[in-house]
Short mmCIF file of N, CA and C in Angstrom, two decimals:
data_model
loop_
_atom_site.label_atom_id
_atom_site.label_comp_id
_atom_site.label_asym_id
_atom_site.label_seq_id
_atom_site.Cartn_x
_atom_site.Cartn_y
_atom_site.Cartn_z
N MET A 1147 135.77 103.20 26.57
CA MET A 1147 135.05 103.38 27.83
C MET A 1147 134.85 102.02 28.46
N ARG A 1148 135.24 101.89 29.71
CA ARG A 1148 135.03 100.61 30.37
C ARG A 1148 133.64 100.55 30.95
N GLN A 1149 133.10 99.38 30.98
CA GLN A 1149 131.76 99.17 31.51
C GLN A 1149 131.86 99.00 33.02
N LEU A 1150 131.22 99.86 33.78
CA LEU A 1150 131.32 99.79 35.23
C LEU A 1150 130.07 99.28 35.91
N GLY A 1151 129.02 99.16 35.23
CA GLY A 1151 127.80 98.70 35.88
C GLY A 1151 127.26 97.45 35.23
N GLY A 1152 126.32 96.87 35.88
CA GLY A 1152 125.68 95.69 35.32
C GLY A 1152 124.44 96.08 34.54
N HIS A 1153 123.95 95.16 33.79
CA HIS A 1153 122.70 95.38 33.06
C HIS A 1153 121.63 94.55 33.76
N HIS A 1154 121.08 95.13 34.79
CA HIS A 1154 120.11 94.39 35.58
C HIS A 1154 118.73 95.00 35.38
N THR A 1155 118.16 95.53 36.39
CA THR A 1155 116.81 96.06 36.29
C THR A 1155 116.75 97.57 36.44
N GLU A 1156 117.91 98.25 36.34
CA GLU A 1156 117.92 99.70 36.58
C GLU A 1156 116.99 100.45 35.63
N ASN A 1157 116.84 100.00 34.40
CA ASN A 1157 115.96 100.66 33.45
C ASN A 1157 114.50 100.56 33.91
N LEU A 1158 114.10 99.39 34.34
CA LEU A 1158 112.72 99.20 34.82
C LEU A 1158 112.48 100.01 36.09
N LEU A 1159 113.45 100.01 37.00
CA LEU A 1159 113.30 100.78 38.23
C LEU A 1159 113.21 102.27 37.94
N ALA A 1160 114.01 102.75 37.00
CA ALA A 1160 113.97 104.17 36.64
C ALA A 1160 112.62 104.54 36.04
N LYS A 1161 112.07 103.67 35.23
CA LYS A 1161 110.76 103.95 34.64
C LYS A 1161 109.66 103.99 35.68
N ALA A 1162 109.81 103.23 36.75
CA ALA A 1162 108.79 103.17 37.79
C ALA A 1162 108.95 104.28 38.83
N ALA A 1163 110.10 104.94 38.85
CA ALA A 1163 110.38 105.94 39.87
C ALA A 1163 109.79 107.31 39.53
N ASP A 1164 109.52 108.08 40.57
CA ASP A 1164 109.08 109.47 40.40
C ASP A 1164 110.27 110.39 40.19
N HIS A 1165 111.42 110.00 40.72
CA HIS A 1165 112.62 110.83 40.66
C HIS A 1165 113.83 109.89 40.57
N VAL A 1166 114.74 110.16 39.65
CA VAL A 1166 115.90 109.28 39.44
C VAL A 1166 117.19 110.07 39.62
N ILE A 1167 118.02 109.59 40.54
CA ILE A 1167 119.36 110.13 40.74
C ILE A 1167 120.33 109.01 40.43
N VAL A 1168 121.18 109.23 39.45
CA VAL A 1168 122.19 108.25 39.07
C VAL A 1168 123.48 108.60 39.78
N THR A 1169 124.05 107.63 40.48
CA THR A 1169 125.38 107.82 41.06
C THR A 1169 126.36 107.06 40.19
N ALA A 1170 127.52 107.65 39.98
CA ALA A 1170 128.50 107.07 39.06
C ALA A 1170 129.90 107.16 39.64
N GLU A 1171 130.69 106.15 39.36
CA GLU A 1171 132.09 106.15 39.77
C GLU A 1171 132.86 107.26 39.06
N GLU A 1172 132.52 107.47 37.81
CA GLU A 1172 133.17 108.52 37.05
C GLU A 1172 132.18 109.13 36.06
N ILE A 1173 132.40 110.37 35.73
CA ILE A 1173 131.58 111.07 34.73
C ILE A 1173 132.43 111.16 33.48
N VAL A 1174 131.89 110.69 32.37
CA VAL A 1174 132.63 110.71 31.11
C VAL A 1174 132.04 111.78 30.19
N PRO A 1175 132.82 112.25 29.23
CA PRO A 1175 132.30 113.24 28.29
C PRO A 1175 131.11 112.70 27.50
N HIS A 1176 130.22 113.59 27.12
CA HIS A 1176 129.03 113.21 26.35
C HIS A 1176 129.41 112.47 25.07
N GLU A 1177 130.52 112.85 24.45
CA GLU A 1177 130.97 112.20 23.22
C GLU A 1177 131.29 110.72 23.46
N THR A 1178 131.77 110.41 24.64
CA THR A 1178 132.06 109.01 24.97
C THR A 1178 130.77 108.20 25.02
N VAL A 1179 129.75 108.77 25.57
CA VAL A 1179 128.46 108.10 25.64
C VAL A 1179 127.88 107.92 24.23
N LEU A 1180 127.98 108.95 23.42
CA LEU A 1180 127.45 108.87 22.05
C LEU A 1180 128.20 107.86 21.19
N ALA A 1181 129.46 107.61 21.51
CA ALA A 1181 130.26 106.67 20.73
C ALA A 1181 129.76 105.24 20.86
N ASP A 1182 129.10 104.92 21.96
CA ASP A 1182 128.57 103.57 22.17
C ASP A 1182 127.27 103.66 22.96
N PRO A 1183 126.22 104.17 22.33
CA PRO A 1183 124.97 104.43 23.06
C PRO A 1183 124.28 103.18 23.60
N THR A 1184 124.62 102.00 23.10
CA THR A 1184 123.97 100.79 23.61
C THR A 1184 124.38 100.48 25.04
N ARG A 1185 125.43 101.14 25.54
CA ARG A 1185 125.85 100.93 26.93
C ARG A 1185 125.03 101.75 27.91
N THR A 1186 124.22 102.66 27.41
CA THR A 1186 123.38 103.47 28.28
C THR A 1186 122.16 102.63 28.66
N THR A 1187 122.05 102.34 29.95
CA THR A 1187 120.95 101.48 30.40
C THR A 1187 119.74 102.27 30.90
N VAL A 1188 119.96 103.52 31.30
CA VAL A 1188 118.86 104.38 31.72
C VAL A 1188 118.91 105.62 30.84
N PRO A 1189 117.91 105.82 30.00
CA PRO A 1189 117.93 106.99 29.11
C PRO A 1189 117.86 108.30 29.87
N GLY A 1190 118.53 109.31 29.34
CA GLY A 1190 118.63 110.61 30.00
C GLY A 1190 117.31 111.26 30.34
N PHE A 1191 116.28 111.03 29.54
CA PHE A 1191 115.01 111.70 29.82
C PHE A 1191 114.35 111.19 31.10
N LEU A 1192 114.83 110.06 31.64
CA LEU A 1192 114.30 109.54 32.90
C LEU A 1192 115.09 110.04 34.11
N VAL A 1193 116.23 110.66 33.86
CA VAL A 1193 117.17 111.02 34.93
C VAL A 1193 117.02 112.48 35.35
N ASN A 1194 116.89 112.71 36.65
CA ASN A 1194 116.81 114.06 37.19
C ASN A 1194 118.18 114.63 37.55
N SER A 1195 119.07 113.77 38.03
CA SER A 1195 120.40 114.22 38.45
C SER A 1195 121.41 113.09 38.26
N VAL A 1196 122.66 113.51 38.03
CA VAL A 1196 123.78 112.57 37.98
C VAL A 1196 124.82 113.08 38.96
N VAL A 1197 125.30 112.19 39.82
CA VAL A 1197 126.24 112.57 40.86
C VAL A 1197 127.45 111.65 40.79
N ARG A 1198 128.64 112.24 40.74
CA ARG A 1198 129.87 111.45 40.81
C ARG A 1198 130.05 111.03 42.26
N MET A 1199 130.13 109.72 42.50
CA MET A 1199 130.24 109.21 43.85
C MET A 1199 131.17 108.00 43.87
N PRO A 1200 132.49 108.26 43.88
CA PRO A 1200 133.44 107.15 43.95
C PRO A 1200 133.16 106.25 45.16
N PHE A 1201 133.26 104.97 44.94
CA PHE A 1201 132.98 103.96 45.96
C PHE A 1201 131.56 104.07 46.49
N GLY A 1202 130.66 104.49 45.63
CA GLY A 1202 129.26 104.63 46.02
C GLY A 1202 128.58 103.31 46.30
N ALA A 1203 129.11 102.20 45.82
CA ALA A 1203 128.51 100.89 46.06
C ALA A 1203 129.10 100.22 47.31
N HIS A 1204 130.11 100.82 47.91
CA HIS A 1204 130.76 100.21 49.07
C HIS A 1204 129.76 100.01 50.20
N PRO A 1205 129.75 98.89 50.88
CA PRO A 1205 130.73 97.81 50.88
C PRO A 1205 130.51 96.77 49.80
N GLY A 1206 129.52 96.99 48.94
CA GLY A 1206 129.32 96.09 47.81
C GLY A 1206 130.35 96.35 46.73
N ALA A 1207 130.25 95.60 45.66
CA ALA A 1207 131.19 95.72 44.55
C ALA A 1207 130.65 96.60 43.45
N CYS A 1208 131.54 97.13 42.65
CA CYS A 1208 131.20 97.83 41.42
C CYS A 1208 131.96 97.11 40.32
N PRO A 1209 131.28 96.30 39.51
CA PRO A 1209 131.97 95.49 38.50
C PRO A 1209 132.94 96.32 37.67
N ALA A 1210 134.12 95.80 37.48
CA ALA A 1210 135.21 96.40 36.70
C ALA A 1210 135.90 97.54 37.42
N ALA A 1211 135.42 97.94 38.61
CA ALA A 1211 136.06 99.03 39.34
C ALA A 1211 136.66 98.54 40.66
N TYR A 1212 135.85 97.85 41.48
CA TYR A 1212 136.36 97.36 42.76
C TYR A 1212 135.52 96.19 43.26
N SER A 1213 136.17 95.40 44.09
CA SER A 1213 135.53 94.22 44.69
C SER A 1213 134.74 94.62 45.93
N ALA A 1214 133.90 93.70 46.36
CA ALA A 1214 133.18 93.92 47.62
C ALA A 1214 134.19 93.90 48.77
N ASP A 1215 133.89 94.65 49.80
CA ASP A 1215 134.73 94.71 50.99
C ASP A 1215 134.26 93.60 51.94
N GLU A 1216 134.83 92.42 51.77
CA GLU A 1216 134.41 91.25 52.55
C GLU A 1216 134.60 91.47 54.04
N GLY A 1217 135.68 92.14 54.43
CA GLY A 1217 135.92 92.42 55.84
C GLY A 1217 134.85 93.31 56.44
N HIS A 1218 134.47 94.33 55.70
CA HIS A 1218 133.43 95.25 56.17
C HIS A 1218 132.08 94.52 56.25
N LEU A 1219 131.79 93.71 55.25
CA LEU A 1219 130.54 92.96 55.26
C LEU A 1219 130.50 91.97 56.43
N ALA A 1220 131.66 91.38 56.75
CA ALA A 1220 131.74 90.47 57.89
C ALA A 1220 131.50 91.23 59.20
N GLU A 1221 132.03 92.45 59.29
CA GLU A 1221 131.81 93.29 60.47
C GLU A 1221 130.32 93.56 60.64
N TYR A 1222 129.67 93.93 59.54
CA TYR A 1222 128.23 94.18 59.60
C TYR A 1222 127.48 92.92 60.02
N ALA A 1223 127.81 91.77 59.42
CA ALA A 1223 127.12 90.52 59.72
C ALA A 1223 127.28 90.15 61.20
N ALA A 1224 128.49 90.34 61.73
CA ALA A 1224 128.72 90.02 63.13
C ALA A 1224 127.87 90.90 64.05
N LEU A 1225 127.81 92.19 63.74
CA LEU A 1225 126.98 93.09 64.54
C LEU A 1225 125.51 92.75 64.41
N ALA A 1226 125.07 92.46 63.19
CA ALA A 1226 123.66 92.11 62.95
C ALA A 1226 123.30 90.82 63.68
N ASN A 1227 124.17 89.84 63.61
CA ASN A 1227 123.91 88.55 64.29
C ASN A 1227 123.88 88.70 65.80
N ALA A 1228 124.58 89.70 66.32
CA ALA A 1228 124.60 89.96 67.76
C ALA A 1228 123.49 90.92 68.19
N GLY A 1229 122.61 91.27 67.25
CA GLY A 1229 121.52 92.18 67.56
C GLY A 1229 121.98 93.62 67.72
N LYS A 1230 123.11 93.97 67.09
CA LYS A 1230 123.68 95.30 67.23
C LYS A 1230 123.69 96.08 65.92
N THR A 1231 122.66 95.90 65.12
CA THR A 1231 122.56 96.62 63.87
C THR A 1231 122.57 98.13 64.09
N ALA A 1232 121.94 98.56 65.17
CA ALA A 1232 121.91 100.00 65.48
C ALA A 1232 123.31 100.56 65.68
N GLU A 1233 124.21 99.75 66.23
CA GLU A 1233 125.60 100.19 66.42
C GLU A 1233 126.27 100.43 65.07
N TYR A 1234 126.02 99.52 64.12
CA TYR A 1234 126.57 99.69 62.77
C TYR A 1234 126.02 100.97 62.13
N ILE A 1235 124.73 101.16 62.23
CA ILE A 1235 124.08 102.34 61.63
C ILE A 1235 124.62 103.62 62.26
N GLU A 1236 124.80 103.62 63.57
CA GLU A 1236 125.33 104.81 64.24
C GLU A 1236 126.75 105.11 63.79
N THR A 1237 127.56 104.07 63.60
CA THR A 1237 128.95 104.25 63.21
C THR A 1237 129.10 104.66 61.76
N TYR A 1238 128.43 103.96 60.85
CA TYR A 1238 128.68 104.14 59.43
C TYR A 1238 127.62 104.94 58.67
N VAL A 1239 126.49 105.20 59.28
CA VAL A 1239 125.44 105.97 58.59
C VAL A 1239 125.24 107.30 59.31
N ARG A 1240 124.69 107.26 60.49
CA ARG A 1240 124.43 108.51 61.23
C ARG A 1240 125.72 109.19 61.69
N GLY A 1241 126.76 108.40 61.90
CA GLY A 1241 128.02 108.94 62.40
C GLY A 1241 128.89 109.59 61.33
N CYS A 1242 128.41 109.62 60.12
CA CYS A 1242 129.16 110.23 59.01
C CYS A 1242 128.36 111.39 58.45
N ALA A 1243 128.99 112.54 58.36
CA ALA A 1243 128.30 113.74 57.87
C ALA A 1243 127.88 113.60 56.42
N ASP A 1244 128.69 112.89 55.63
CA ASP A 1244 128.40 112.71 54.21
C ASP A 1244 129.19 111.51 53.69
N HIS A 1245 129.09 111.28 52.40
CA HIS A 1245 129.75 110.12 51.80
C HIS A 1245 131.27 110.20 51.95
N ASN A 1246 131.83 111.39 51.83
CA ASN A 1246 133.28 111.54 51.99
C ASN A 1246 133.72 111.19 53.40
N ALA A 1247 132.93 111.56 54.40
CA ALA A 1247 133.25 111.20 55.78
C ALA A 1247 133.18 109.69 55.97
N TYR A 1248 132.22 109.07 55.32
CA TYR A 1248 132.13 107.60 55.36
C TYR A 1248 133.38 106.98 54.76
N LEU A 1249 133.80 107.47 53.60
CA LEU A 1249 135.01 106.94 52.96
C LEU A 1249 136.23 107.16 53.84
N ASP A 1250 136.32 108.31 54.48
CA ASP A 1250 137.43 108.57 55.41
C ASP A 1250 137.44 107.56 56.55
N LYS A 1251 136.26 107.22 57.04
CA LYS A 1251 136.15 106.25 58.14
C LYS A 1251 136.63 104.86 57.67
N ILE A 1252 136.33 104.51 56.44
CA ILE A 1252 136.77 103.22 55.90
C ILE A 1252 138.28 103.24 55.70
N GLY A 1253 138.80 104.33 55.19
CA GLY A 1253 140.24 104.49 55.00
C GLY A 1253 140.67 104.28 53.56
N ALA A 1254 141.54 105.17 53.09
CA ALA A 1254 141.99 105.15 51.70
C ALA A 1254 142.73 103.87 51.36
N SER A 1255 143.57 103.38 52.25
CA SER A 1255 144.34 102.18 51.94
C SER A 1255 143.43 100.97 51.77
N ARG A 1256 142.40 100.87 52.61
CA ARG A 1256 141.45 99.76 52.49
C ARG A 1256 140.69 99.87 51.17
N LEU A 1257 140.23 101.07 50.83
CA LEU A 1257 139.49 101.25 49.58
C LEU A 1257 140.37 100.94 48.37
N MET A 1258 141.60 101.42 48.39
CA MET A 1258 142.50 101.16 47.25
C MET A 1258 142.81 99.67 47.11
N SER A 1259 142.80 98.94 48.21
CA SER A 1259 143.06 97.49 48.14
C SER A 1259 141.93 96.74 47.44
N LEU A 1260 140.77 97.37 47.31
CA LEU A 1260 139.62 96.75 46.66
C LEU A 1260 139.58 97.00 45.16
N LYS A 1261 140.33 98.01 44.70
CA LYS A 1261 140.29 98.39 43.28
C LYS A 1261 140.78 97.25 42.39
N LEU A 1262 140.12 97.09 41.27
CA LEU A 1262 140.47 96.05 40.31
C LEU A 1262 141.41 96.53 39.23
N THR A 1263 141.44 97.84 39.00
CA THR A 1263 142.31 98.39 37.94
C THR A 1263 143.29 99.38 38.48
#
């Protein structure tokens, strides 16, 4: 099993939350998790839901899966610096019905160019 996330503060955040939804690039069989339980950073009893969400960290990076989308981040920065953050939000947040629509707007070829494996 490859490690796709970092070991940061997710455990502490989960303990402090009233409700925890884990988004994951991939869902692996329970046996895979049991084979190396030390890789589990948030114990199951704290989790309310698990959702498979490929490219869920976009435009940020997901270690071992894909790099940050520097071009997209530059687009956001340019709009933000021009006082047009609302334009970005309308295009990429409100303008997308769901996560899949957002990914469609970014484009498969661009997303695949970010993959590390």
